Short mmCIF file of N, CA and C in Angstrom, two decimals:
data_model
loop_
_atom_site.label_atom_id
_atom_site.label_comp_id
_atom_site.label_asym_id
_atom_site.label_seq_id
_atom_site.Cartn_x
_atom_site.Cartn_y
_atom_site.Cartn_z
N MET A 21 0.69 -1.17 0.19
CA MET A 21 -0.08 -0.05 0.06
C MET A 21 0.96 1.55 -0.26
N GLY A 22 0.94 1.92 -0.66
CA GLY A 22 1.86 3.23 -1.18
C GLY A 22 0.89 4.67 -0.74
N THR A 23 0.58 5.51 0.15
CA THR A 23 0.11 6.59 0.46
C THR A 23 1.22 8.03 0.63
N TRP A 24 1.28 8.70 -0.54
CA TRP A 24 2.08 9.86 -0.10
C TRP A 24 1.62 11.26 0.71
N ASP A 25 0.10 11.20 0.54
CA ASP A 25 -0.57 12.30 1.17
C ASP A 25 -1.44 12.13 1.61
N ASP A 26 -2.28 13.30 2.35
CA ASP A 26 -3.37 12.70 3.29
C ASP A 26 -4.73 13.28 2.77
N GLY A 27 -4.59 13.72 0.56
CA GLY A 27 -5.40 13.74 0.23
C GLY A 27 -6.37 12.41 -0.55
N PRO A 28 -7.86 12.95 -0.74
CA PRO A 28 -8.69 11.71 -1.14
C PRO A 28 -8.47 10.54 -2.35
N PHE A 29 -7.30 11.30 -2.94
CA PHE A 29 -6.46 10.58 -4.30
C PHE A 29 -5.12 10.08 -3.66
N ASP A 30 -4.90 10.91 -2.87
CA ASP A 30 -2.73 10.18 -2.55
C ASP A 30 -2.85 8.95 -1.99
N ASN A 31 -3.51 7.84 -2.66
CA ASN A 31 -2.72 6.34 -2.21
C ASN A 31 -2.82 5.54 -3.53
N ASP A 32 -2.18 4.54 -3.74
CA ASP A 32 -2.18 3.97 -4.63
C ASP A 32 -3.92 2.99 -5.08
N THR A 33 -4.15 3.00 -3.83
CA THR A 33 -5.64 2.00 -3.98
C THR A 33 -6.84 3.12 -4.65
N ALA A 34 -7.01 4.24 -4.08
CA ALA A 34 -8.00 5.34 -4.85
C ALA A 34 -7.29 5.36 -5.87
N ALA A 35 -6.08 5.86 -6.14
CA ALA A 35 -5.90 6.42 -7.63
C ALA A 35 -6.42 4.85 -8.62
N ASP A 36 -6.10 3.90 -8.30
CA ASP A 36 -6.71 2.79 -8.93
C ASP A 36 -8.11 2.65 -9.38
N TRP A 37 -9.10 2.84 -8.01
CA TRP A 37 -10.45 2.95 -8.01
C TRP A 37 -10.89 4.19 -9.16
N CYS A 38 -9.79 5.44 -9.37
CA CYS A 38 -10.11 6.34 -10.02
C CYS A 38 -9.78 6.23 -11.80
N GLY A 39 -8.80 5.18 -11.33
CA GLY A 39 -8.57 4.50 -12.70
C GLY A 39 -9.62 4.01 -13.48
N GLU A 40 -10.30 3.47 -12.93
CA GLU A 40 -11.08 2.48 -13.37
C GLU A 40 -12.81 3.27 -13.23
N LEU A 41 -12.70 4.05 -12.76
CA LEU A 41 -14.39 4.89 -12.96
C LEU A 41 -14.24 5.81 -14.32
N ASP A 42 -12.81 6.20 -14.34
CA ASP A 42 -12.45 6.96 -15.98
C ASP A 42 -12.27 6.02 -16.90
N ASP A 43 -12.26 4.72 -16.57
CA ASP A 43 -12.16 4.19 -17.49
C ASP A 43 -13.68 3.32 -18.04
N ALA A 44 -14.41 3.50 -17.31
CA ALA A 44 -15.59 2.85 -16.93
C ALA A 44 -17.06 4.08 -18.17
N ASP A 45 -17.93 3.16 -18.75
CA ASP A 45 -18.74 3.60 -19.22
C ASP A 45 -19.31 5.09 -18.56
N PRO A 46 -19.42 6.01 -19.27
CA PRO A 46 -20.13 7.02 -18.49
C PRO A 46 -21.53 7.17 -17.77
N SER A 47 -22.03 5.95 -18.34
CA SER A 47 -23.37 5.91 -17.91
C SER A 47 -23.24 4.96 -16.95
N ALA A 48 -21.93 4.29 -16.16
CA ALA A 48 -22.16 3.53 -15.42
C ALA A 48 -21.51 4.11 -14.19
N ARG A 49 -20.81 5.29 -14.37
CA ARG A 49 -20.29 6.17 -13.24
C ARG A 49 -20.58 6.40 -12.31
N ALA A 50 -22.06 6.87 -12.40
CA ALA A 50 -22.54 6.99 -11.03
C ALA A 50 -22.91 6.09 -9.97
N ALA A 51 -22.97 4.74 -10.39
CA ALA A 51 -23.22 3.58 -9.67
C ALA A 51 -22.35 3.14 -9.19
N MET A 52 -20.98 3.61 -9.92
CA MET A 52 -19.60 3.20 -9.05
C MET A 52 -19.27 3.90 -7.93
N VAL A 53 -19.32 5.16 -8.17
CA VAL A 53 -19.36 6.09 -6.79
C VAL A 53 -20.61 5.32 -5.56
N ARG A 54 -21.84 5.30 -6.02
CA ARG A 54 -22.81 4.82 -5.10
C ARG A 54 -22.26 3.48 -4.54
N ALA A 55 -21.39 2.62 -5.22
CA ALA A 55 -21.25 1.21 -4.70
C ALA A 55 -19.95 1.70 -3.78
N ALA A 56 -18.96 2.41 -4.49
CA ALA A 56 -17.71 3.03 -3.28
C ALA A 56 -18.50 3.53 -1.95
N LEU A 57 -19.35 4.20 -1.51
CA LEU A 57 -19.86 4.65 -0.72
C LEU A 57 -20.82 3.63 0.39
N THR A 58 -21.58 2.79 -0.31
CA THR A 58 -22.70 2.02 -0.22
C THR A 58 -21.59 0.56 0.82
N THR A 59 -20.79 0.34 0.54
CA THR A 59 -19.56 -0.58 0.73
C THR A 59 -19.22 -0.11 2.50
N ALA A 60 -18.70 1.18 2.30
CA ALA A 60 -18.32 1.41 3.52
C ALA A 60 -19.45 1.77 4.48
N ALA A 61 -20.79 2.33 3.79
CA ALA A 61 -21.15 3.34 5.18
C ALA A 61 -21.98 1.85 5.68
N LEU A 62 -22.73 0.67 4.88
CA LEU A 62 -23.29 -0.25 5.74
C LEU A 62 -22.67 -1.22 5.67
N HIS A 63 -20.59 -1.72 5.86
CA HIS A 63 -20.00 -2.51 6.23
C HIS A 63 -20.26 -2.73 7.93
N THR A 64 -20.18 -3.88 8.09
CA THR A 64 -20.35 -4.60 9.62
C THR A 64 -19.10 -5.16 9.51
N GLY A 65 -19.06 -5.09 11.21
CA GLY A 65 -17.06 -5.65 11.03
C GLY A 65 -16.21 -4.51 10.87
N TYR A 66 -15.27 -5.19 10.74
CA TYR A 66 -13.78 -4.31 10.65
C TYR A 66 -13.33 -3.93 8.83
N LEU A 67 -13.65 -2.43 8.61
CA LEU A 67 -13.23 -2.06 7.16
C LEU A 67 -12.29 -2.39 6.90
N ASP A 68 -12.06 -2.52 5.95
CA ASP A 68 -11.09 -2.91 5.00
C ASP A 68 -10.20 -1.89 4.48
N HIS A 69 -9.12 -1.33 4.50
CA HIS A 69 -8.52 -0.04 4.13
C HIS A 69 -8.98 0.24 2.48
N ASP A 70 -8.73 -0.76 1.54
CA ASP A 70 -9.34 -0.97 0.24
C ASP A 70 -10.59 -0.06 0.63
N ASP A 71 -11.42 -0.53 0.57
CA ASP A 71 -12.69 -0.22 0.88
C ASP A 71 -13.10 0.94 1.69
N ALA A 72 -11.85 1.66 2.49
CA ALA A 72 -11.88 2.77 3.11
C ALA A 72 -11.66 3.80 1.83
N VAL A 73 -10.75 3.39 1.65
CA VAL A 73 -10.04 4.84 0.63
C VAL A 73 -11.01 4.92 -0.53
N SER A 74 -11.61 3.84 -1.27
CA SER A 74 -12.60 3.75 -2.42
C SER A 74 -13.64 4.88 -1.74
N ALA A 75 -14.26 4.59 -0.61
CA ALA A 75 -15.20 5.39 -0.15
C ALA A 75 -14.91 7.35 -0.04
N ILE A 76 -13.50 7.24 0.58
CA ILE A 76 -13.26 8.61 0.76
C ILE A 76 -12.85 9.21 -0.78
N ALA A 77 -12.23 8.28 -1.74
CA ALA A 77 -11.91 9.40 -3.27
C ALA A 77 -13.95 9.26 -3.60
N ALA A 78 -14.65 8.77 -3.77
CA ALA A 78 -15.93 8.75 -4.04
C ALA A 78 -16.67 10.14 -3.42
N ALA A 79 -16.95 9.99 -1.90
CA ALA A 79 -16.91 10.72 -1.61
C ALA A 79 -16.54 12.45 -1.64
N ALA A 80 -15.15 11.99 -2.25
CA ALA A 80 -14.41 14.09 -2.58
C ALA A 80 -15.32 14.10 -4.25
N ILE A 81 -15.41 12.89 -4.99
CA ILE A 81 -16.15 13.16 -6.05
C ILE A 81 -17.28 13.95 -5.91
N VAL A 82 -18.37 13.34 -4.92
CA VAL A 82 -19.78 13.70 -4.82
C VAL A 82 -19.78 15.55 -4.12
N ALA A 83 -18.56 15.77 -3.40
CA ALA A 83 -18.42 16.56 -2.59
C ALA A 83 -17.72 17.97 -3.57
N SER A 84 -17.32 17.12 -4.86
CA SER A 84 -16.82 18.04 -5.85
C SER A 84 -17.74 18.41 -6.78
N GLN A 85 -19.17 17.94 -6.78
CA GLN A 85 -19.90 18.47 -7.66
C GLN A 85 -20.81 19.10 -7.20
N MET A 86 -21.18 19.76 -5.67
CA MET A 86 -21.48 20.06 -4.75
C MET A 86 -21.77 21.65 -4.75
N PRO A 87 -22.36 22.55 -4.82
CA PRO A 87 -22.20 24.04 -4.63
C PRO A 87 -21.57 23.82 -3.17
N GLY A 88 -20.15 24.73 -3.28
CA GLY A 88 -19.23 24.53 -2.32
C GLY A 88 -17.91 23.99 -2.40
N GLY A 89 -18.19 23.00 -3.32
CA GLY A 89 -17.64 21.96 -3.71
C GLY A 89 -16.20 22.41 -4.19
N GLU A 90 -14.88 21.89 -3.70
CA GLU A 90 -14.02 22.18 -4.56
C GLU A 90 -13.48 21.60 -5.92
N PRO A 91 -13.24 22.34 -6.91
CA PRO A 91 -12.87 21.59 -7.99
C PRO A 91 -12.05 20.13 -8.10
N ILE A 92 -11.57 19.44 -8.46
CA ILE A 92 -11.04 18.51 -8.32
C ILE A 92 -9.63 18.80 -9.40
N THR A 93 -8.35 18.76 -8.34
CA THR A 93 -7.38 18.95 -9.05
C THR A 93 -5.68 18.03 -9.14
N SER A 94 -6.48 16.66 -8.30
CA SER A 94 -5.22 16.28 -8.14
C SER A 94 -4.95 15.31 -9.60
N PRO A 95 -3.45 14.89 -9.72
CA PRO A 95 -3.83 14.28 -10.84
C PRO A 95 -3.71 12.82 -10.98
N TYR A 96 -3.95 12.41 -9.61
CA TYR A 96 -4.72 10.92 -9.44
C TYR A 96 -6.06 11.28 -9.47
N ALA A 97 -7.00 11.88 -9.87
CA ALA A 97 -8.47 11.75 -10.08
C ALA A 97 -8.43 11.09 -11.36
N PRO A 98 -10.26 10.72 -11.53
CA PRO A 98 -10.68 10.49 -12.84
C PRO A 98 -9.82 11.75 -13.94
N ASP A 99 -9.62 11.46 -14.81
CA ASP A 99 -9.37 12.21 -16.17
C ASP A 99 -10.32 13.51 -16.69
N PHE A 100 -11.62 12.57 -16.88
CA PHE A 100 -12.94 13.23 -17.35
C PHE A 100 -13.05 14.24 -16.15
N LEU A 101 -13.33 14.25 -14.84
CA LEU A 101 -13.35 15.11 -14.04
C LEU A 101 -12.57 16.37 -14.12
N LEU A 102 -10.96 16.22 -14.32
CA LEU A 102 -9.87 17.10 -14.78
C LEU A 102 -10.17 17.67 -15.59
N ALA A 103 -10.89 17.08 -16.63
CA ALA A 103 -11.34 17.78 -17.59
C ALA A 103 -12.42 18.70 -17.65
N GLY A 104 -12.92 18.77 -16.72
CA GLY A 104 -13.80 19.82 -16.33
C GLY A 104 -15.61 18.72 -16.62
N GLU A 105 -15.89 17.61 -16.49
CA GLU A 105 -16.70 16.89 -17.16
C GLU A 105 -17.33 16.80 -15.67
N SER A 106 -18.40 16.27 -15.33
CA SER A 106 -19.24 16.20 -14.03
C SER A 106 -19.89 15.41 -14.22
N LEU A 107 -20.58 14.54 -13.03
CA LEU A 107 -21.40 13.64 -12.92
C LEU A 107 -23.19 13.87 -12.63
N ASP A 108 -23.67 13.15 -13.26
CA ASP A 108 -25.32 13.45 -13.06
C ASP A 108 -25.14 12.16 -11.28
N LEU A 109 -25.72 13.48 -10.23
CA LEU A 109 -25.43 12.27 -9.00
C LEU A 109 -26.88 12.03 -8.77
N ASP A 110 -26.92 11.14 -7.97
CA ASP A 110 -28.66 11.55 -7.45
C ASP A 110 -28.80 12.37 -5.96
N ASP A 111 -29.52 12.17 -5.49
CA ASP A 111 -29.49 13.71 -4.47
C ASP A 111 -29.38 12.94 -2.99
N ASP A 112 -29.50 11.57 -2.88
CA ASP A 112 -29.16 10.90 -1.87
C ASP A 112 -27.82 10.73 -1.90
N LEU A 113 -26.90 10.57 -2.26
CA LEU A 113 -25.42 10.73 -2.78
C LEU A 113 -24.68 11.39 -1.15
N PRO A 114 -24.72 12.50 -1.06
CA PRO A 114 -24.44 13.14 -0.58
C PRO A 114 -24.49 12.76 1.32
N GLN A 115 -25.46 12.36 2.13
CA GLN A 115 -25.82 11.87 2.86
C GLN A 115 -25.26 10.14 3.12
N LEU A 116 -25.44 9.45 1.40
CA LEU A 116 -24.38 8.59 1.62
C LEU A 116 -23.22 8.61 2.17
N ALA A 117 -22.69 9.67 1.44
CA ALA A 117 -21.16 9.60 1.36
C ALA A 117 -20.68 10.26 3.24
N VAL A 118 -21.29 10.90 3.72
CA VAL A 118 -21.28 11.22 4.51
C VAL A 118 -21.19 10.23 6.07
N GLU A 119 -22.25 9.37 5.67
CA GLU A 119 -22.47 8.15 6.23
C GLU A 119 -21.26 7.21 5.93
N ALA A 120 -20.71 7.41 4.72
CA ALA A 120 -19.44 6.38 4.51
C ALA A 120 -18.34 6.95 5.29
N LEU A 121 -18.48 8.65 4.89
CA LEU A 121 -16.85 8.67 5.96
C LEU A 121 -17.37 8.87 7.45
N ASP A 122 -17.97 8.77 8.03
CA ASP A 122 -18.24 8.58 9.55
C ASP A 122 -17.77 6.47 9.25
N ARG A 123 -18.21 6.08 8.78
CA ARG A 123 -17.85 4.65 9.09
C ARG A 123 -16.20 4.48 8.81
N VAL A 124 -15.66 5.39 8.18
CA VAL A 124 -14.22 5.12 7.87
C VAL A 124 -13.47 6.15 8.96
N LEU A 125 -14.26 6.55 9.77
CA LEU A 125 -13.56 7.31 10.58
C LEU A 125 -13.39 6.71 12.21
N SER A 126 -14.47 5.54 11.80
CA SER A 126 -14.61 4.53 13.09
C SER A 126 -13.95 4.47 13.76
N ASP A 127 -13.74 3.52 15.02
CA ASP A 127 -12.91 2.36 15.52
C ASP A 127 -12.70 1.61 14.87
N ASP A 128 -13.53 1.06 14.34
CA ASP A 128 -13.27 -0.71 13.78
C ASP A 128 -12.88 -0.27 12.28
N SER A 129 -11.98 0.98 11.92
CA SER A 129 -11.85 1.29 10.73
C SER A 129 -9.75 0.73 10.28
N GLU A 130 -10.20 -0.11 9.28
CA GLU A 130 -8.44 -0.16 9.14
C GLU A 130 -7.94 0.67 8.64
N TRP A 131 -8.48 2.07 7.82
CA TRP A 131 -7.93 3.37 7.50
C TRP A 131 -7.60 3.95 8.89
N ARG A 132 -8.32 4.01 9.51
CA ARG A 132 -8.37 4.82 11.38
C ARG A 132 -7.16 3.67 11.62
N SER A 133 -7.02 2.76 11.95
CA SER A 133 -6.04 2.45 12.70
C SER A 133 -4.69 2.34 11.95
N LEU A 134 -4.43 3.04 10.69
CA LEU A 134 -3.14 2.79 9.80
C LEU A 134 -2.74 4.58 10.28
N TRP A 135 -3.85 5.57 10.08
CA TRP A 135 -3.12 6.47 10.21
C TRP A 135 -2.97 6.72 11.64
N GLY A 136 -3.71 6.29 13.09
CA GLY A 136 -3.90 6.30 14.11
C GLY A 136 -2.14 5.87 14.66
N GLU A 137 -1.41 4.73 14.01
CA GLU A 137 -0.26 4.14 14.24
C GLU A 137 0.69 5.30 13.28
N ALA A 138 0.53 6.17 12.42
CA ALA A 138 1.21 7.17 11.89
C ALA A 138 1.13 8.46 12.85
N GLY A 139 0.49 8.38 13.93
CA GLY A 139 0.42 9.33 14.91
C GLY A 139 -0.71 10.72 14.52
N VAL A 140 -1.59 10.17 13.45
CA VAL A 140 -2.62 11.40 13.50
C VAL A 140 -3.88 10.64 13.78
N SER A 141 -4.69 12.10 14.48
CA SER A 141 -5.70 11.98 15.41
C SER A 141 -6.78 12.81 14.79
N GLU A 142 -6.18 13.64 13.89
CA GLU A 142 -6.91 14.66 13.08
C GLU A 142 -6.92 14.41 11.86
N PHE A 143 -8.39 14.46 11.23
CA PHE A 143 -8.18 14.20 9.86
C PHE A 143 -9.18 15.52 8.92
N PRO A 144 -8.50 16.66 8.42
CA PRO A 144 -8.89 17.66 8.34
C PRO A 144 -9.61 17.72 6.67
N GLN A 145 -9.18 16.95 5.83
CA GLN A 145 -9.42 16.62 4.86
C GLN A 145 -10.77 16.22 4.75
N ILE A 146 -11.10 14.83 5.59
CA ILE A 146 -11.83 14.64 6.09
C ILE A 146 -13.49 15.42 6.42
N ASN A 147 -13.00 16.18 7.47
CA ASN A 147 -13.96 17.43 7.90
C ASN A 147 -14.24 17.92 6.74
N LYS A 148 -13.21 18.49 5.85
CA LYS A 148 -13.63 19.47 4.96
C LYS A 148 -15.02 19.09 4.47
N LEU A 149 -14.44 17.74 3.68
CA LEU A 149 -15.78 16.82 2.67
C LEU A 149 -16.91 16.49 2.98
N ARG A 150 -16.95 16.44 4.72
CA ARG A 150 -18.39 16.41 5.20
C ARG A 150 -18.90 17.42 5.17
N ALA A 151 -18.17 18.70 5.38
CA ALA A 151 -18.65 20.15 5.65
C ALA A 151 -19.68 20.33 4.23
N VAL A 152 -18.49 20.22 3.35
CA VAL A 152 -19.45 20.69 1.97
C VAL A 152 -20.28 19.57 1.17
N LEU A 153 -20.98 18.36 2.08
CA LEU A 153 -21.60 16.92 1.82
C LEU A 153 -22.75 17.35 2.75
N TYR A 154 -22.91 18.11 3.93
CA TYR A 154 -23.73 18.41 5.03
C TYR A 154 -24.54 19.92 4.27
N GLY A 155 -23.47 20.40 3.45
CA GLY A 155 -24.09 21.94 2.63
C GLY A 155 -24.49 22.78 3.76
N PRO A 156 -24.93 24.06 3.13
CA PRO A 156 -24.41 25.16 3.79
C PRO A 156 -25.61 25.50 5.27
N PRO A 157 -25.23 25.73 6.54
CA PRO A 157 -26.06 25.40 7.82
C PRO A 157 -27.21 26.98 7.22
N GLU A 158 -28.58 26.13 8.29
CA GLU A 158 -29.45 27.16 7.82
C GLU A 158 -29.80 28.41 8.85
N LEU A 159 -30.02 29.25 8.35
CA LEU A 159 -29.74 30.84 9.42
C LEU A 159 -31.18 30.67 10.05
N PRO A 160 -31.02 31.24 11.40
CA PRO A 160 -32.38 30.90 12.13
C PRO A 160 -33.67 31.89 11.70
N GLY A 161 -34.39 31.44 11.35
CA GLY A 161 -35.79 31.77 10.92
C GLY A 161 -35.37 31.93 9.06
N GLN A 162 -34.65 31.39 8.80
CA GLN A 162 -34.66 30.98 7.30
C GLN A 162 -35.89 30.47 6.45
N ILE A 163 -36.08 30.47 5.64
CA ILE A 163 -37.30 29.81 4.95
C ILE A 163 -36.65 29.10 3.81
N ALA A 164 -36.70 27.98 3.83
CA ALA A 164 -36.33 27.26 2.59
C ALA A 164 -37.43 26.96 1.46
N LEU A 165 -36.89 27.39 -0.03
CA LEU A 165 -37.46 27.86 -0.86
C LEU A 165 -37.50 26.68 -1.89
N LEU A 166 -39.00 25.79 -2.52
CA LEU A 166 -38.85 24.58 -3.14
C LEU A 166 -38.90 25.45 -4.31
#
């Protein structure tokens, strides 16, 4: 396993997953993002590192497609996103991405254990993704427009 930084695409497994996403038929890409998030979010037992990093990459892709999301610039991300294309994602994916990230950060996660062994206890990249996925907070008295 090679990890060179703390970004969502900065490891071999995430880069490989992004390559598969890039190579996939465009009509299958949204389902691949959903599958990576679902695998982590619904996993019981010890969450494998590969499933965790794929979910983190998928969550970063979902966040990039949302208002306030940062454009993806990592050379390890899917080329179609780097070229400015987007994905048509279902409205439930931000919540699923938050659930997947929560599972990745749980005590029963190999990803969390490995970063803990490296002395890391805070995860600003994950927290930034979660903030975008949750969306902007509503102000008191604000009325949502439908």
